[in-house]
Short mmCIF file of C-alpha atoms and ligand atoms in Angstrom, two decimals:
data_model
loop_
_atom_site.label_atom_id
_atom_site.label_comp_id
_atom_site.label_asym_id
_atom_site.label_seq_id
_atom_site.Cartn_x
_atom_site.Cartn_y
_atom_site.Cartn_z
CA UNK A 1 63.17 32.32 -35.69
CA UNK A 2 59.80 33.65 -34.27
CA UNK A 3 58.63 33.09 -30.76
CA UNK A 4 56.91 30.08 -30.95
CA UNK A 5 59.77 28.11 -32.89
CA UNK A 6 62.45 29.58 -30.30
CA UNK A 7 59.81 28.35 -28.04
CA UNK A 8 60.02 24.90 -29.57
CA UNK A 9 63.77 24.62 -29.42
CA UNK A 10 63.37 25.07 -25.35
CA UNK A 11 60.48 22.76 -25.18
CA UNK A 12 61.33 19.37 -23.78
CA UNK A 13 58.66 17.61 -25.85
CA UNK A 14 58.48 19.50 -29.21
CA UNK A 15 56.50 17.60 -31.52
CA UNK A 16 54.50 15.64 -28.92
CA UNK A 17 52.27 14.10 -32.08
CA UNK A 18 55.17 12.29 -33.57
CA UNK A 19 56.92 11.30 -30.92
CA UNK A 20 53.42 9.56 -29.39
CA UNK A 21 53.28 7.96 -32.81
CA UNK A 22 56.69 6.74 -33.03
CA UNK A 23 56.58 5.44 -29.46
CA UNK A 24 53.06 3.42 -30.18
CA UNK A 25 55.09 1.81 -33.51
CA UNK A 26 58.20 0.86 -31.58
CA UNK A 27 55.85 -0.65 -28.45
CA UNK A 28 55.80 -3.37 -30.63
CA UNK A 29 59.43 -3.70 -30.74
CA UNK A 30 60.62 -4.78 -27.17
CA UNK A 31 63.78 -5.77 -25.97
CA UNK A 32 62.94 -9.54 -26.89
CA UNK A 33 62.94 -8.49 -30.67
CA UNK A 34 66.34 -6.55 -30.72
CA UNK A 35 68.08 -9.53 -28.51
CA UNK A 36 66.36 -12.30 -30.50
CA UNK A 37 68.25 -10.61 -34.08
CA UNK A 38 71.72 -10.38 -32.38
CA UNK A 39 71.80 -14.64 -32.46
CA UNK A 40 70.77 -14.65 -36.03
CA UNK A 41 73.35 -15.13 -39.04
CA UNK A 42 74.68 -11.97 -41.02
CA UNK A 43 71.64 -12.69 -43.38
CA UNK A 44 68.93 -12.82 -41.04
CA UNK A 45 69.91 -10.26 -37.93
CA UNK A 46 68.40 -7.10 -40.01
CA UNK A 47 65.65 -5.42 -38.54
CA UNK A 48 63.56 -5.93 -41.71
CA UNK A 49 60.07 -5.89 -39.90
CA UNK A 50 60.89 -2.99 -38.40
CA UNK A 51 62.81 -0.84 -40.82
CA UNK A 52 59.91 -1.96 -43.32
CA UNK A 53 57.37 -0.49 -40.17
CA UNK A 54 58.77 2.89 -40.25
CA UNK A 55 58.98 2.97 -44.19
CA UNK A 56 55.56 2.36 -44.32
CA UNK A 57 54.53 4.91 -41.57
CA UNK A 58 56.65 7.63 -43.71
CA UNK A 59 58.69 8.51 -41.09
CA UNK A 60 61.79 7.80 -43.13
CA UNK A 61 60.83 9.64 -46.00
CA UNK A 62 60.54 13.11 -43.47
CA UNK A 63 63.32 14.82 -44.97
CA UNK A 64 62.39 14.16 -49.01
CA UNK A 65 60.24 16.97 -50.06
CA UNK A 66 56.78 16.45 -50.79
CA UNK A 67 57.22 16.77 -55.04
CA UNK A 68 59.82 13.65 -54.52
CA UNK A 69 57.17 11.61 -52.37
CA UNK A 70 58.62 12.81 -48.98
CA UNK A 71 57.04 14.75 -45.69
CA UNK A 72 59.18 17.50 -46.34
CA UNK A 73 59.75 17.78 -42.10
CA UNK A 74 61.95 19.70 -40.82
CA UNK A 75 65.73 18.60 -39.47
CA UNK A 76 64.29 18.90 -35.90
CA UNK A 77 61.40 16.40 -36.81
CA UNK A 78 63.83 13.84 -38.49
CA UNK A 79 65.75 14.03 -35.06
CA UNK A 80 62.91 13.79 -32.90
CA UNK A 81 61.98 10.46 -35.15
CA UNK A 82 65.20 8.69 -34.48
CA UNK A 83 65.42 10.09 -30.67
CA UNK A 84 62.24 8.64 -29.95
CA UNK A 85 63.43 5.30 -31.82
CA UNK A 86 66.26 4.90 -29.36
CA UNK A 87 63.99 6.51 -26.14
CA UNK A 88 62.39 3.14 -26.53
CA UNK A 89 64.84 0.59 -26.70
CA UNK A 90 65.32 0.35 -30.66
CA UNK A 91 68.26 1.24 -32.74
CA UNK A 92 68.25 3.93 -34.69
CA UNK A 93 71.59 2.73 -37.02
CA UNK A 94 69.06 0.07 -38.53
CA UNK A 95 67.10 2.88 -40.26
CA UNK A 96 68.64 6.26 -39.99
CA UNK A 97 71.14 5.82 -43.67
CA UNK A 98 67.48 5.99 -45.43
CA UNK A 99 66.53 9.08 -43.52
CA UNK A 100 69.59 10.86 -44.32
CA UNK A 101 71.92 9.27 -47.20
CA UNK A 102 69.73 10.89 -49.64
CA UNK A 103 70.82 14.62 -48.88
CA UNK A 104 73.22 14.13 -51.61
CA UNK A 105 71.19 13.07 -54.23
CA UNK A 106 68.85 15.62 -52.77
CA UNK A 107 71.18 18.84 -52.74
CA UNK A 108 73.70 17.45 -55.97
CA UNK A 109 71.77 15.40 -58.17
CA UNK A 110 70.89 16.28 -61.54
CA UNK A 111 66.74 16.25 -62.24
CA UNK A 112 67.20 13.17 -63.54
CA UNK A 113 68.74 11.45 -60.86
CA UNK A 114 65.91 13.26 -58.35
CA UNK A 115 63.46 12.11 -60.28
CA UNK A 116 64.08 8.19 -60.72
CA UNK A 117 65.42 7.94 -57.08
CA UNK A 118 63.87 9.89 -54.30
CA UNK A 119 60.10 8.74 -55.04
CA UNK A 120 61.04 5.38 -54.54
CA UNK A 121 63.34 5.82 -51.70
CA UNK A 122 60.39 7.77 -49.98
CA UNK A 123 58.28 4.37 -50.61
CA UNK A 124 61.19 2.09 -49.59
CA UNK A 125 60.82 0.30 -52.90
CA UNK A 126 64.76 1.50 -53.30
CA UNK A 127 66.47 0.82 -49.73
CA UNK A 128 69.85 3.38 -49.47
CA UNK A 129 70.85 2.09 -46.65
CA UNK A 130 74.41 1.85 -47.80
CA UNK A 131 77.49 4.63 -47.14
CA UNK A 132 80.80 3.80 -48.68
CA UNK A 133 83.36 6.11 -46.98
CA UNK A 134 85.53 4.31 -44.55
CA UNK A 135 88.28 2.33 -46.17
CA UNK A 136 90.97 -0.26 -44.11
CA UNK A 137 94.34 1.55 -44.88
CA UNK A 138 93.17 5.23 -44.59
CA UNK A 139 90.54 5.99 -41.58
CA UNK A 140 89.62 8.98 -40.89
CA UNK A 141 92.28 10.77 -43.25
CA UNK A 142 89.35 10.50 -45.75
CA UNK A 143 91.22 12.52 -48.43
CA UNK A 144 93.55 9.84 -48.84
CA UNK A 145 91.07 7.05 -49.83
CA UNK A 146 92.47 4.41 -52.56
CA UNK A 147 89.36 3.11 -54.15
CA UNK A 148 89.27 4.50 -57.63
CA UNK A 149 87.11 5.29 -59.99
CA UNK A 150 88.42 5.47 -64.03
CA UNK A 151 86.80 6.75 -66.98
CA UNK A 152 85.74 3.89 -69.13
CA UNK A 153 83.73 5.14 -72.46
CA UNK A 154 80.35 6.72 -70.81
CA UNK A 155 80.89 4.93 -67.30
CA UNK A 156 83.59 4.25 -64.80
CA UNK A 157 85.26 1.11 -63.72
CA UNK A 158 85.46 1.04 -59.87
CA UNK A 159 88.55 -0.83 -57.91
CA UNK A 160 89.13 -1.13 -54.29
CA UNK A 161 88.01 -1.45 -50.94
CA UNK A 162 85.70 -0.02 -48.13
CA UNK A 163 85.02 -1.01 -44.66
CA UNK A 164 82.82 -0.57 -42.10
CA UNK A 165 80.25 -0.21 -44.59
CA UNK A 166 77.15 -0.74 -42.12
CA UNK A 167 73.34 -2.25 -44.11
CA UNK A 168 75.36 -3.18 -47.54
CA UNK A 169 73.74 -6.62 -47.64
CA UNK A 170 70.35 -4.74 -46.55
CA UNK A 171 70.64 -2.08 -49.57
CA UNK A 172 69.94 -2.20 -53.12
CA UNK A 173 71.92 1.67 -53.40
CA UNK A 174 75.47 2.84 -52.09
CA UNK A 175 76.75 6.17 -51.95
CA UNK A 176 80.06 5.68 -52.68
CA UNK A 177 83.22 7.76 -52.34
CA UNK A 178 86.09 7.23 -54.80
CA UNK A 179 88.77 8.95 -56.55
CA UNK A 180 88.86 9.99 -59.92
CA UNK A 181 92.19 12.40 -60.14
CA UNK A 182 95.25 10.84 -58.78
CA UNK A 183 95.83 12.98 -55.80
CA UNK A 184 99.28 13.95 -57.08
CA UNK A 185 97.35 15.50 -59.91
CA UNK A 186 95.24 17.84 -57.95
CA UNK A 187 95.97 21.06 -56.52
CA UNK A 188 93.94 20.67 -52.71
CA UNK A 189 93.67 17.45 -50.63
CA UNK A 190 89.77 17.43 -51.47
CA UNK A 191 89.88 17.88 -55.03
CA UNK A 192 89.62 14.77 -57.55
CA UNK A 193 87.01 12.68 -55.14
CA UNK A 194 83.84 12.15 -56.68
CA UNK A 195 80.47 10.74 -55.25
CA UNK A 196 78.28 7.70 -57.25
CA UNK A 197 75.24 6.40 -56.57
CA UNK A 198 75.85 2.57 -57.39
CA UNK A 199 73.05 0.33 -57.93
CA UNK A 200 74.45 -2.55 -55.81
CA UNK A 201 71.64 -5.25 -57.02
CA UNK A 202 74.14 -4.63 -60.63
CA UNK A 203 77.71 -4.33 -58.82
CA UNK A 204 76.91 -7.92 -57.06
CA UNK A 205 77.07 -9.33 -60.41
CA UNK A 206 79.48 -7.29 -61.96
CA UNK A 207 82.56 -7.99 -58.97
CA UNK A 208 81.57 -6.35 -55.86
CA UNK A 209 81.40 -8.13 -52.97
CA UNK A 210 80.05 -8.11 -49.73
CA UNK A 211 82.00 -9.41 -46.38
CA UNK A 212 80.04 -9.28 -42.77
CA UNK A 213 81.85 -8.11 -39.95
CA UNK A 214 81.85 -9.80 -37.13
CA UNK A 215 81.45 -6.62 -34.10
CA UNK A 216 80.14 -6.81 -31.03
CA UNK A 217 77.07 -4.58 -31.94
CA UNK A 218 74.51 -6.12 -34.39
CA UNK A 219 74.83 -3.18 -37.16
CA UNK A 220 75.11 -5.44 -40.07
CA UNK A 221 78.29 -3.89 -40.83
CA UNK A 222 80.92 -5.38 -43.86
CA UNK A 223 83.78 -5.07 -45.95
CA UNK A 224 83.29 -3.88 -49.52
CA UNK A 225 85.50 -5.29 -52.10
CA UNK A 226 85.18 -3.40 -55.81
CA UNK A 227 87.24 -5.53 -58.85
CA UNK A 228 86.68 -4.06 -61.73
CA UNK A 229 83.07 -3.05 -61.53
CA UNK A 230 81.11 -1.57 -64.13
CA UNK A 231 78.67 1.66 -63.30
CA UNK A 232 77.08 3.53 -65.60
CA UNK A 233 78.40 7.36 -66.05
CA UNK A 234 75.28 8.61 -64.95
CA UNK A 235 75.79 7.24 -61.08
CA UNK A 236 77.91 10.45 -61.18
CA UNK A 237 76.71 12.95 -58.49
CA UNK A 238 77.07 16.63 -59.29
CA UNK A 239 80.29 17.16 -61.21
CA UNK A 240 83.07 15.17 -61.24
CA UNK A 241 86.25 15.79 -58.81
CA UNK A 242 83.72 17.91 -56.15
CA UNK A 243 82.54 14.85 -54.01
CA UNK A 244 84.38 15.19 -51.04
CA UNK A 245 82.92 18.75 -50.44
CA UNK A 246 79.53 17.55 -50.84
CA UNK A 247 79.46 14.76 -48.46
CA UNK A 248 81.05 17.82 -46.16
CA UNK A 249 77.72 19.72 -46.76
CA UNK A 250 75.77 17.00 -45.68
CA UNK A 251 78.03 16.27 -42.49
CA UNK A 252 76.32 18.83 -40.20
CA UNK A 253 72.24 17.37 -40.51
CA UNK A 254 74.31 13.95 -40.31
CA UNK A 255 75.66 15.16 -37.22
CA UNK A 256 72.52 17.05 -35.78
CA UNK A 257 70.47 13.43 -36.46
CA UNK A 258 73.00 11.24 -35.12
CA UNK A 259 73.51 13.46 -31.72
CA UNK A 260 69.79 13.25 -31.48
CA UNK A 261 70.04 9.22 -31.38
CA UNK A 262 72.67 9.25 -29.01
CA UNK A 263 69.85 11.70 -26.63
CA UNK A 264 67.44 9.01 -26.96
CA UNK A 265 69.70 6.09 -26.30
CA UNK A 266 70.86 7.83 -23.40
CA UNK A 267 67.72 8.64 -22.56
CA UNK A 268 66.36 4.92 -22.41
CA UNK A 269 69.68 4.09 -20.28
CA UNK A 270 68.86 7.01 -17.72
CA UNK A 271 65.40 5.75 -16.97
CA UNK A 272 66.31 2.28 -16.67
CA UNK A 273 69.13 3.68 -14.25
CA UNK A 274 66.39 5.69 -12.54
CA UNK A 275 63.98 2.35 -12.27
CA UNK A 276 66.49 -0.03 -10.85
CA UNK A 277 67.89 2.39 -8.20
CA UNK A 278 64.26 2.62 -6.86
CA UNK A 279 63.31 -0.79 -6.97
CA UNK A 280 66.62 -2.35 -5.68
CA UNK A 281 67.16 -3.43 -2.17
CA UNK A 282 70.38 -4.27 -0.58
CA UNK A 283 71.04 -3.22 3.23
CA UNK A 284 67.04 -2.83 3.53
CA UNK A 285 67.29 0.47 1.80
CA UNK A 286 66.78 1.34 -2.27
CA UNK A 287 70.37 1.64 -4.09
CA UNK A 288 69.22 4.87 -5.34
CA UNK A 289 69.68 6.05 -1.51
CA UNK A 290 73.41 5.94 -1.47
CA UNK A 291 75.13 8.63 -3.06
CA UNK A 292 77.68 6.35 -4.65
CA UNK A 293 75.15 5.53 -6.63
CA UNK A 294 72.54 8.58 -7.09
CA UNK A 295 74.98 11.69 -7.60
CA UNK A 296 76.18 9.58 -11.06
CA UNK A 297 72.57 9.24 -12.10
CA UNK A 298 72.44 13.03 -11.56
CA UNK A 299 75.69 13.88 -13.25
CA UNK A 300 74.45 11.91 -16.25
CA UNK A 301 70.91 13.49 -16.28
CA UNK A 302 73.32 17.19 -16.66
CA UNK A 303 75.23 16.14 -19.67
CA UNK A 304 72.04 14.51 -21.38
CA UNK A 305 70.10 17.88 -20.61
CA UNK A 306 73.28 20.46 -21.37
CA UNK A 307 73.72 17.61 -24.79
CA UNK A 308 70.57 18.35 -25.57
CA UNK A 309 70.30 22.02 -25.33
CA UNK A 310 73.07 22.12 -27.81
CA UNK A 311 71.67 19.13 -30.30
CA UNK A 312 68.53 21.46 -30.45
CA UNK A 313 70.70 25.14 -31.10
CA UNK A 314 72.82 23.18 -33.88
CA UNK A 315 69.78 22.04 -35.44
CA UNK A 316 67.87 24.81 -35.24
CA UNK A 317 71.07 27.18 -36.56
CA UNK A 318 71.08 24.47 -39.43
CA UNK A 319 67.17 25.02 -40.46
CA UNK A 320 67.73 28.78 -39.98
CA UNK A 321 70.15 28.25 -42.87
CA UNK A 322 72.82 29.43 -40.59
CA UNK A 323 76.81 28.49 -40.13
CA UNK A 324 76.85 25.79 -37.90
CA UNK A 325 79.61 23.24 -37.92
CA UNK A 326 80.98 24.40 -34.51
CA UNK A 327 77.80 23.64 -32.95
CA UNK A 328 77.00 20.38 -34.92
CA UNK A 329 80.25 19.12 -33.64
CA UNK A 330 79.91 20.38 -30.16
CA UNK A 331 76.72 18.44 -30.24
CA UNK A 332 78.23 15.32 -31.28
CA UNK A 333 80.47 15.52 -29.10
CA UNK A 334 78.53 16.57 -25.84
CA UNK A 335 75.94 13.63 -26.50
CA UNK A 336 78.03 11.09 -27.46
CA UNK A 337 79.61 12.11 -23.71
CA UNK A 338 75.98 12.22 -21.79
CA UNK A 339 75.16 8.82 -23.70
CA UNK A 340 78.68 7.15 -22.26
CA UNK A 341 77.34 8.75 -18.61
CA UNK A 342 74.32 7.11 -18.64
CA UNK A 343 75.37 4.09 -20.07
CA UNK A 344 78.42 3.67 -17.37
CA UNK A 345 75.94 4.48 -14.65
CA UNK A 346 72.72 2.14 -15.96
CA UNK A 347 75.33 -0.55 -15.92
CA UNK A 348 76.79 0.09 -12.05
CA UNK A 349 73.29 0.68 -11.20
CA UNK A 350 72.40 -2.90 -12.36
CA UNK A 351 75.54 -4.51 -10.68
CA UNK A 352 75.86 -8.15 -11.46
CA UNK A 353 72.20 -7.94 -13.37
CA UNK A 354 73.47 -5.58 -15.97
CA UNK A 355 75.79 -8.40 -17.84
CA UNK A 356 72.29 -10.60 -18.02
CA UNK A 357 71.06 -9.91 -21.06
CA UNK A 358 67.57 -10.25 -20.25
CA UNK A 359 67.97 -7.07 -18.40
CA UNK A 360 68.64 -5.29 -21.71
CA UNK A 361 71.28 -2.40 -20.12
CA UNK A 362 74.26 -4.47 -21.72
CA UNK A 363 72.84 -4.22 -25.55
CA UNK A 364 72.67 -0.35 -25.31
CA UNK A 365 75.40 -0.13 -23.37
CA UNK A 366 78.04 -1.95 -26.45
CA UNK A 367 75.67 0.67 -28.43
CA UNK A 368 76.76 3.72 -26.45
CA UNK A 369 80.51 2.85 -26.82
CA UNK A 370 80.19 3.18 -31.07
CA UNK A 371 79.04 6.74 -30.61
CA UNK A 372 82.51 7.57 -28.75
CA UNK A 373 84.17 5.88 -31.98
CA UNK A 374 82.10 6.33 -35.10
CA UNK A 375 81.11 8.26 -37.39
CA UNK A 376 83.63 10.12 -35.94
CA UNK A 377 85.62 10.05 -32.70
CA UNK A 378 85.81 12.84 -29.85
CA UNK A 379 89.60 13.40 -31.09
CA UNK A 380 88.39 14.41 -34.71
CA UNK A 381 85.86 16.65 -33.12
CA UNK A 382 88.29 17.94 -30.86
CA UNK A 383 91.00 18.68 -34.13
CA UNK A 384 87.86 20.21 -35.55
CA UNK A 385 87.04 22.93 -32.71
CA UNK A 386 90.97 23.52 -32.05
CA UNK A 387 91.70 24.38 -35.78
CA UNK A 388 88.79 25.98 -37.58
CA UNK A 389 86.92 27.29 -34.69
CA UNK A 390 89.64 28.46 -32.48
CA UNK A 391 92.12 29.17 -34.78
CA UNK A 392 94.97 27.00 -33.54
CA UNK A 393 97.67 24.99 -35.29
CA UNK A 394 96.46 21.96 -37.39
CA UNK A 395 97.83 19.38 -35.08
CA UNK A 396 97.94 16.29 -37.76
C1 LIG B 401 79.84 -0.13 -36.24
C2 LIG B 401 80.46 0.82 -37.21
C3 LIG B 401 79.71 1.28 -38.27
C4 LIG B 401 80.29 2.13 -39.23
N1 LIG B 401 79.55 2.49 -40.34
C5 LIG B 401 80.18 3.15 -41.33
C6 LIG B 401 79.51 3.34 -42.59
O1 LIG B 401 78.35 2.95 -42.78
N2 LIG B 401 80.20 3.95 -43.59
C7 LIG B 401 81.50 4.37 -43.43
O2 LIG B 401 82.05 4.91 -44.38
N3 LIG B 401 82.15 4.21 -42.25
C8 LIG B 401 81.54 3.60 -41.22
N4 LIG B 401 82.21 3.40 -40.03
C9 LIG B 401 83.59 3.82 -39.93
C10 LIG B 401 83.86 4.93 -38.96
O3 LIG B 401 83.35 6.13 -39.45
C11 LIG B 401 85.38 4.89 -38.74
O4 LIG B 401 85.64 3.83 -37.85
C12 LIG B 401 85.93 6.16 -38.28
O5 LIG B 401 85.80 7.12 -39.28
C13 LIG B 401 87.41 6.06 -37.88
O6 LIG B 401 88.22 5.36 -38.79
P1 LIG B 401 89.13 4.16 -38.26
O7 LIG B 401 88.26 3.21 -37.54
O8 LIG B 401 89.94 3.64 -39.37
O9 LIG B 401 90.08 4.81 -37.16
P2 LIG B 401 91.50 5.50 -37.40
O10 LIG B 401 91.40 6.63 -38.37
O11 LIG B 401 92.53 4.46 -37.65
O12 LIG B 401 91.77 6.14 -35.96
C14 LIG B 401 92.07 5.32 -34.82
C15 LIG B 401 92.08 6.19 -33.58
O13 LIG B 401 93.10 7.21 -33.70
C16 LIG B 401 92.53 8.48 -33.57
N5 LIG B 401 93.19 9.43 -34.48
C17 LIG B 401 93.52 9.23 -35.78
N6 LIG B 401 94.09 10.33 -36.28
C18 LIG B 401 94.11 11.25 -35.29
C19 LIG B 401 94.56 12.60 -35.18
N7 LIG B 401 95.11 13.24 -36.22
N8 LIG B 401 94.41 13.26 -34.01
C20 LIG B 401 93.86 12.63 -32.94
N9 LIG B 401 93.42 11.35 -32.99
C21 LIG B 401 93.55 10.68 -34.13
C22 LIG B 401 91.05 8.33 -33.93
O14 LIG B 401 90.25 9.33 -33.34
C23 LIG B 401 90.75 6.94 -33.39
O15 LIG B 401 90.44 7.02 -32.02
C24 LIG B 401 81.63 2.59 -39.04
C25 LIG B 401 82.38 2.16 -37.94
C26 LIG B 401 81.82 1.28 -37.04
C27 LIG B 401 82.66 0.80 -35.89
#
């Protein structure tokens, strides 16, 4: 890194231009908007205005190079986009699949597959919203996953199940995880899981269906059932039997972007916290006076600054080309942390007022409690650092 980039990585504000432009697009996206969606049915409670908003703008095409119709911006830029989505209120999990999802086409497709795809998931004409990992019976002992995937003639049949599959009704691609070897067959855990890239608009026709969830966060999340369903052999990804290590190559960006959503989120709690302590008065004096309620505004501001220091050294250690899953982690972890802080303190801040939704600190707050669950918990970070960083026993 030269100067001015390790200059960048300390600057509070690096890339003041985008984020200025980001905040002006999501000014038109208040609180109203977001609250307004979560009363809405399964079909309707998408973001579509929005979503189809930053399409337009480009800002979800900022990590497809420019010859596939993409900004070709760097990871820091794609984080700063979705930071400065959450800094103002909006949710980044509406969007952020279609900023990322297509790493793996991107890193493991063939030309082909490059070619027909990324230009028109730069223009939003093809939505990828759609990541089929998680499945009911197996967690987050991903090696283990039952949906399978068998040879038929040129394609593959698909049968089984996935869950937790957030934007599936909202996407006309999956990326989809399923075995091909019997696991008894293969020599490593990893081996004999292969990645597709399933044209859903087909697969609804050809029995796969979609189930909402009903959660307590509006992430249009479902179940994925797969009976018998056709795909074409060329949905293949890279070769077959390999796909579990490339969704691994792709976990550290996932992880830098996702960390720098839980900054903004946490940012947009801490200033509301800020606000309200100010403005309050009980006992003719601000809340923000009494130290019961100040010092945990302050203690939240430290994790959110110390979380970001590190979101910024993973992600610039990931551009650099550099090892980094130690830090990606550690920056998943420390900002999923600083967002819970500021989301615990917004809401004591707000007393009875922050169960109102109109005050909008209860909507990010049910936000702020996925990132200490998904996409993957503190305890899976914590097996991570313990076992391949520090070199202790696997403990599972
Ligand atoms: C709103 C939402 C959206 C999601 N979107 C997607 C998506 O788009 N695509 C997708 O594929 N998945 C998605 N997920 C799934 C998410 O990644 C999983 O919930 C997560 O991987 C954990 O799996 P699980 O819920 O089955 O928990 P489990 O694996 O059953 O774990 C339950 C608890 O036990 C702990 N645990 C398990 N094993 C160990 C161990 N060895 N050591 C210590 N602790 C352990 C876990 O940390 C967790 O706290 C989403 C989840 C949610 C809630």
């Amino acid at each position: 890194m030269d100067e001015q980039e390790i200059k960048l990585v300390l600057d509070d504000e690096d890339f003041p231009e985008l984020r200025s432009e980001v905040r002006k697009l999501c000014e038109k996206y208040p609180s109203k908007y977001w609250l307004d969606l979560e009363d809405q049915t399964p079909d309707t409670s998408y973001p579509t205005e929005f979503v189809q908003e930053l399409t337009d703008a480009g800002y979800l095409a900022a990590l497809i190079p420019p010859e596939y119709g993409g900004s070709g911006l760097s990871l820091r830029a794609g984080s700063v986009i979705l930071e400065t989505v959450c800094e103002m209120g909006c949710q980044g999990s509406a969007c952020h699949a279609q900023m990322y999802t297509m790493g793996t086409v991107l890193r493991h497709g063939s030309d082909d597959q490059k070619q027909s795809y990324l230009p028109k998931i730069a223009t939003g004409e093809l939505r990828l919203q759609a990541f089929g990992v998680t499945e009911p019976t197996t967690g987050s002992d991903t090696t283990q996953l039952r949906t399978r995937a068998e040879r038929d003639g040129n394609g593959y049949i698909i049968n089984g199940q996935k869950v937790w599959t957030s934007r599936a009704g909202h996407s006309d691609l999956m990326l989809l995880l399923a075995r091909t070897t019997p696991k008894e067959q293969c020599e490593k855990r990893t081996d004999g899981v292969s990645v597709f890239l399933i044209d859903m608009r087909d697969a609804k026709n050809n029995g796969m269906e979609i189930k909402p969830i009903d959660a307590m966060i509006n992430h249009n999340t479902t179940e994925v059932f797969f009976d018998n369903v056709n795909i074409p052999g060329d949905a293949l990804i890279g070769e077959e039997g390999k796909g579990f290590r490339y969704i691994l190559d792709g976990m550290n960006a996932e992880r830098c972007l996702v960390s720098a959503e839980s900054i903004g989120n946490a940012r947009f709690l801490l200033n509301k916290a800020v606000k309200y302590a100010n403005e309050r008065v009980v006992f003719n004096r601000p809340i923000g006076k009494n130290q019961g309620i100040q010092f945990p505004i302050s203690d939240a501001y430290i994790k959110l600054q110390t979380a970001d220091l590190m979101v910024r050294k993973a992600t610039a250690m990931f551009e650099a080309g550099l090892r980094c899953g130690a830090e990606a982690n550690c920056a998943k972890y420390l900002s999923s942390e600083a967002l819970w802080a500021c989301a615990e303190t917004c809401f004591t801040t707000h007393g009875g007022f922050a169960f109102a939704k109109e005050y909008d600190v209860e909507r990010k707050w049910r936000d702020a409690r996925l990132s200490r669950n998904a996409p993957i918990s503190p305890n899976m970070i914590m097996n991570f650092i313990g076992q391949h960083v520090l070199g202790l026993p696997r403990s599972y």
